mmCIF file of C-alpha atoms in Angstrom:
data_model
loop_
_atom_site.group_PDB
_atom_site.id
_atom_site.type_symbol
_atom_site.label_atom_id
_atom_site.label_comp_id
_atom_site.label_asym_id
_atom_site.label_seq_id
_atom_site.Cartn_x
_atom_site.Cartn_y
_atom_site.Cartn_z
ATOM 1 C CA UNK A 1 0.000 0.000 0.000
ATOM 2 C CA UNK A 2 1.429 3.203 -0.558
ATOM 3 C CA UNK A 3 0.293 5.284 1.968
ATOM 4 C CA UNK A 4 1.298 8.460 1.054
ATOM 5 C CA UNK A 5 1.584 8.508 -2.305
ATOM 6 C CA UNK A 6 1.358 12.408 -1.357
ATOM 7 C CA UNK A 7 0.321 13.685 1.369
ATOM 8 C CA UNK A 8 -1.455 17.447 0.873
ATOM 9 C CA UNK A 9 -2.255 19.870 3.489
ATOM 10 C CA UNK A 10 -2.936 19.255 7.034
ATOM 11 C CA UNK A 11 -2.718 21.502 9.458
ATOM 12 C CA UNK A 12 -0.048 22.102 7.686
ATOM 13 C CA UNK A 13 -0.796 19.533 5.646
ATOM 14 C CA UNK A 14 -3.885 16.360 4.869
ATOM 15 C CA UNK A 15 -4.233 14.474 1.984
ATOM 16 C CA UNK A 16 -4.701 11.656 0.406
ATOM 17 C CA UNK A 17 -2.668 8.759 0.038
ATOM 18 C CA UNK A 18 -3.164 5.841 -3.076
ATOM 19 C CA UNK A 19 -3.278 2.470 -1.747
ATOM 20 C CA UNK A 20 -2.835 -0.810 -4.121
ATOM 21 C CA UNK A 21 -4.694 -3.798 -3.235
ATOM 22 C CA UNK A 22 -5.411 -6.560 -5.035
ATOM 23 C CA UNK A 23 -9.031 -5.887 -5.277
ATOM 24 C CA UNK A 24 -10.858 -4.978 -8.230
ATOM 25 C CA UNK A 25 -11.568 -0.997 -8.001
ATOM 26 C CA UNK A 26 -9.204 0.273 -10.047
ATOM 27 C CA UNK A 27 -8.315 4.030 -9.656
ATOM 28 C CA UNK A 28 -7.310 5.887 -13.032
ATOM 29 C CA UNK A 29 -5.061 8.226 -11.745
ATOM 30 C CA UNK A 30 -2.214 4.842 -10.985
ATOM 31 C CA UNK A 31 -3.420 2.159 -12.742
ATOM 32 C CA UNK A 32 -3.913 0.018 -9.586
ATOM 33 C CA UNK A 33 -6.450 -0.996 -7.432
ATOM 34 C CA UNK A 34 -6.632 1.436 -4.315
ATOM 35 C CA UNK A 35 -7.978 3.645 -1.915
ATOM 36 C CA UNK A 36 -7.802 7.100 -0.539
ATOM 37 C CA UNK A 37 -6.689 8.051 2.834
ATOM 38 C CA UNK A 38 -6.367 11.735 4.312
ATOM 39 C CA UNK A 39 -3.833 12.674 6.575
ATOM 40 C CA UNK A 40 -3.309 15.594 8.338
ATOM 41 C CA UNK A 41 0.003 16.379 9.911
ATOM 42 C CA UNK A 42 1.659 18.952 12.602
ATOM 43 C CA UNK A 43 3.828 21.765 11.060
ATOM 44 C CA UNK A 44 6.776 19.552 11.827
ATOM 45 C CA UNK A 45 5.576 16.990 9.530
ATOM 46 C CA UNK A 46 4.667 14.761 12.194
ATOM 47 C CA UNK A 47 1.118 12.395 11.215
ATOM 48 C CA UNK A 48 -1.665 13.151 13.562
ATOM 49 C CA UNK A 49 -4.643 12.073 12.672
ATOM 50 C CA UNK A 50 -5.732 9.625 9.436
ATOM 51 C CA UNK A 51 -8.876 9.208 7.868
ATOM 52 C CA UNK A 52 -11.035 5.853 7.175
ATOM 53 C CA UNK A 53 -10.326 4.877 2.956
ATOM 54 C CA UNK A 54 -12.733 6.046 0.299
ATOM 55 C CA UNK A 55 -12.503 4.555 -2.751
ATOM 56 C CA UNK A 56 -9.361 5.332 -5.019
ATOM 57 C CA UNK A 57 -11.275 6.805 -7.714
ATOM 58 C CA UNK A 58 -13.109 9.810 -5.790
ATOM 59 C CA UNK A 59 -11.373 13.025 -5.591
ATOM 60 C CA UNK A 60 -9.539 14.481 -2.951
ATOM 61 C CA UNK A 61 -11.961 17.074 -2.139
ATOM 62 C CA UNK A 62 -14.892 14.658 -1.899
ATOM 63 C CA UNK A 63 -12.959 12.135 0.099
ATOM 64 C CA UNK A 64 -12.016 15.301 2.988
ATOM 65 C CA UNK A 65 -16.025 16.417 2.854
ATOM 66 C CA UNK A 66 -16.945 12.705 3.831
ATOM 67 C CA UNK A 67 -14.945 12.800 6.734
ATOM 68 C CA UNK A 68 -15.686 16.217 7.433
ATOM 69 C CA UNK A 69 -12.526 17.654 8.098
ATOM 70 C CA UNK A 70 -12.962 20.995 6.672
ATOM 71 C CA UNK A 71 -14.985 22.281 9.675
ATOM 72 C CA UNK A 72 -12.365 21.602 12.067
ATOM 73 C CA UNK A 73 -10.104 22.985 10.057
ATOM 74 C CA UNK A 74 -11.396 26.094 9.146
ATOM 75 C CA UNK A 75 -12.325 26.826 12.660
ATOM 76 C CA UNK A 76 -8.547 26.481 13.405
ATOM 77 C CA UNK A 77 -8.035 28.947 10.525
ATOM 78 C CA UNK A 78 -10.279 31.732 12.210
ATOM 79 C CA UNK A 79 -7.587 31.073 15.679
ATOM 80 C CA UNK A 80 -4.679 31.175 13.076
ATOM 81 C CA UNK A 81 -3.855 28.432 12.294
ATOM 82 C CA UNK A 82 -3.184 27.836 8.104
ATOM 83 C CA UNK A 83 -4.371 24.420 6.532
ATOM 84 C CA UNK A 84 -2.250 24.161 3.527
ATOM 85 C CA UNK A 85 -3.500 22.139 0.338
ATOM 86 C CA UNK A 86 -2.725 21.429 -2.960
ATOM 87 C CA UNK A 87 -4.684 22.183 -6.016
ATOM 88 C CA UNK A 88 -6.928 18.791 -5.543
ATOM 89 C CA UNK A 89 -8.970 21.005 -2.946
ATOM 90 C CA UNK A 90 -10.249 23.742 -5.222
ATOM 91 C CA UNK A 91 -13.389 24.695 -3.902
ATOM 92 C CA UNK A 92 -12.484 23.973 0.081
ATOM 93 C CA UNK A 93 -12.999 26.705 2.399
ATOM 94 C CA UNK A 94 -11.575 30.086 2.851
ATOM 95 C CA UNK A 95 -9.039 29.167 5.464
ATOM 96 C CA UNK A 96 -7.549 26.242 3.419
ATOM 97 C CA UNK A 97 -4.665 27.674 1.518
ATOM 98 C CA UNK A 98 -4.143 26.213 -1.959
ATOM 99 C CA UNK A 99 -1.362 27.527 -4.218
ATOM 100 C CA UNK A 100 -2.519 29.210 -7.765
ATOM 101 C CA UNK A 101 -3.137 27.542 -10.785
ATOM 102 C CA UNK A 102 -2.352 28.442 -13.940
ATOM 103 C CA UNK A 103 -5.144 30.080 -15.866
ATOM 104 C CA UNK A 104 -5.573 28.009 -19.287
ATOM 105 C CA UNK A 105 -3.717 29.932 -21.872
ATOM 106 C CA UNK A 106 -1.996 32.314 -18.945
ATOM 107 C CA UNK A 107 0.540 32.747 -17.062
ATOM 108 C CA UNK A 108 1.156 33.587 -12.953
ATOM 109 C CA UNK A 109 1.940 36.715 -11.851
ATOM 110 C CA UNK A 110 5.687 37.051 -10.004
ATOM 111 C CA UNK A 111 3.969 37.433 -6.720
ATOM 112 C CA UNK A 112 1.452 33.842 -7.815
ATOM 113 C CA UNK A 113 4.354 32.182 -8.591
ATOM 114 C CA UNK A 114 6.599 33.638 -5.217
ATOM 115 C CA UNK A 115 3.435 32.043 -3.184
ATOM 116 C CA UNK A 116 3.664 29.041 -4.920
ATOM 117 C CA UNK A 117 7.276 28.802 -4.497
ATOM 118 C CA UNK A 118 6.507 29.331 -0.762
ATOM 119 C CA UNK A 119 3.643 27.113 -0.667
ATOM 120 C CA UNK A 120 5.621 24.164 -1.793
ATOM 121 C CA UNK A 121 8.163 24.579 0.643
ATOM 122 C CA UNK A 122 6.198 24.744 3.449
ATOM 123 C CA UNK A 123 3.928 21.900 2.515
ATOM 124 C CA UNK A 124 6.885 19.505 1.787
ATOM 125 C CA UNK A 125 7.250 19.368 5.359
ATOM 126 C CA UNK A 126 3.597 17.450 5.739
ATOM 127 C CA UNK A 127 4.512 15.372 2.453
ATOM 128 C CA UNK A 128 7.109 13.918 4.864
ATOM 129 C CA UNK A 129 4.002 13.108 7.564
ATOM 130 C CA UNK A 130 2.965 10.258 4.609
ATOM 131 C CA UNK A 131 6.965 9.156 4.260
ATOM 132 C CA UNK A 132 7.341 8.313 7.333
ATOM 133 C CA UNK A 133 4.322 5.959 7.707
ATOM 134 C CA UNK A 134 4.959 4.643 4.565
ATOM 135 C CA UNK A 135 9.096 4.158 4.788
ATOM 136 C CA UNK A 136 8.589 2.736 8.673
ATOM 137 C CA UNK A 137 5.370 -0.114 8.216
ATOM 138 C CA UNK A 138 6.495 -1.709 5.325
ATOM 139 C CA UNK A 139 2.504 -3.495 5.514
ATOM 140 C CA UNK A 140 1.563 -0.246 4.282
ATOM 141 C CA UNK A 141 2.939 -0.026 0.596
ATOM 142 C CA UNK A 142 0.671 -3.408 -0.557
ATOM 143 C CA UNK A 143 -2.399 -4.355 0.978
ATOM 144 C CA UNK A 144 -3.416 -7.570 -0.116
ATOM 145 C CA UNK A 145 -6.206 -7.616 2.040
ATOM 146 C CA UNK A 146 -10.296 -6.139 1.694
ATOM 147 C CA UNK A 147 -9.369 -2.305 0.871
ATOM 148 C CA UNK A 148 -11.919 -1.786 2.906
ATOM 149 C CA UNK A 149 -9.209 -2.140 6.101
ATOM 150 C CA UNK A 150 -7.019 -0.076 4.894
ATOM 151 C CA UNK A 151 -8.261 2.397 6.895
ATOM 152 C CA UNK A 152 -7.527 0.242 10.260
ATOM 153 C CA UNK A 153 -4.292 -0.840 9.104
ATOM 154 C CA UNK A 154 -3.320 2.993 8.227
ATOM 155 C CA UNK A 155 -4.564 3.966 11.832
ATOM 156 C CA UNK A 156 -2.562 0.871 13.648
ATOM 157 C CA UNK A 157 0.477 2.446 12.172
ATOM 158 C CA UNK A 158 -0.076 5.671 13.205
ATOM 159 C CA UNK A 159 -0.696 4.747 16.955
ATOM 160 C CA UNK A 160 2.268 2.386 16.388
ATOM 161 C CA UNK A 161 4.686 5.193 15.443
ATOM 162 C CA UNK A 162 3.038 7.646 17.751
ATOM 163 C CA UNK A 163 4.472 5.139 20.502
ATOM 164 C CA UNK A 164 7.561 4.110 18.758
ATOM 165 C CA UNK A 165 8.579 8.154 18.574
ATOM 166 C CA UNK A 166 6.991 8.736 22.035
ATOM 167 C CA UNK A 167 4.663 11.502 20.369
ATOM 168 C CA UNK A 168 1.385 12.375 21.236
ATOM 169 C CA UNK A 169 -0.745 14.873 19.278
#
């Protein structure tokens, strides 16, 4: 399973993460059976919290409004804390940062592409969140069982590695 295919946003950073299986619902964005797991991650890049799968073919944004993270998260926002995402969240809430995207047949402004530089930067630090969990439980980069537990398995990890690091949210 590869959890953490990419990790996007949480508080700092959540996201999804593409998880093969051998079971047949094929996602078309990697050609392999899979689901979709959000994770949201301290500004450290530390995991903290990891969502139950959703099928590999629904999009990002879909997959964070059936867990129903946004509220949380934009609450945070109005106390100042910044959600960062990528461009799979385009219509989440005002306090979920995404960087610009490229108008078709445009180009970015110097300042756009300045944010986006920053943007990337600082969100690379919750694409590590999805690294870890993936480098550390090898179980997580092929999942041969129901994708349906994926979500479990995902969430064993993290409490594993919370414990192994002796980290607590």
């Amino acid at each position: 399973m590869r959890v953490a295919r990419r990790v996007r946003r949480a508080a700092w950073g959540n996201g999804p993460a593409a998880t093969p299986t051998t079971r047949p619902r094929p996602t078309r964005q990697h050609k392999h059976h899979g689901g979709n797991v959000q994770v949201i991650s301290a500004p450290d890049g530390f995991p903290i919290w990891t969502s139950e799968v959703r099928p590999g073919r629904e999009h990002d944004i879909t997959c964070a409004r059936k867990h129903g993270i946004f509220g949380p998260l934009d609450e945070s926002a109005d106390e100042g804390l910044v959600t960062l995402a990528d461009l799979g969240y385009e219509d989440a809430p005002a306090g979920i940062r995404r960087p610009y995207k490229k108008p078709k047949g445009g180009t970015l402004t110097d300042e756009q592409i300045q944010y986006n530089y920053v943007h990337r930067a600082i969100r690379s630090l919750a694409e590590r969140a999805n690294a870890q969990l993936k480098m550390r439980f090898k179980a997580l980069r092929n999942v041969s069982k129901c994708p349906w537990r994926i979500g479990a398995i995902v969430a064993a990890a993290l409490v594993l590695f919370h414990h192994e690091n002796q980290r607590t949210v």
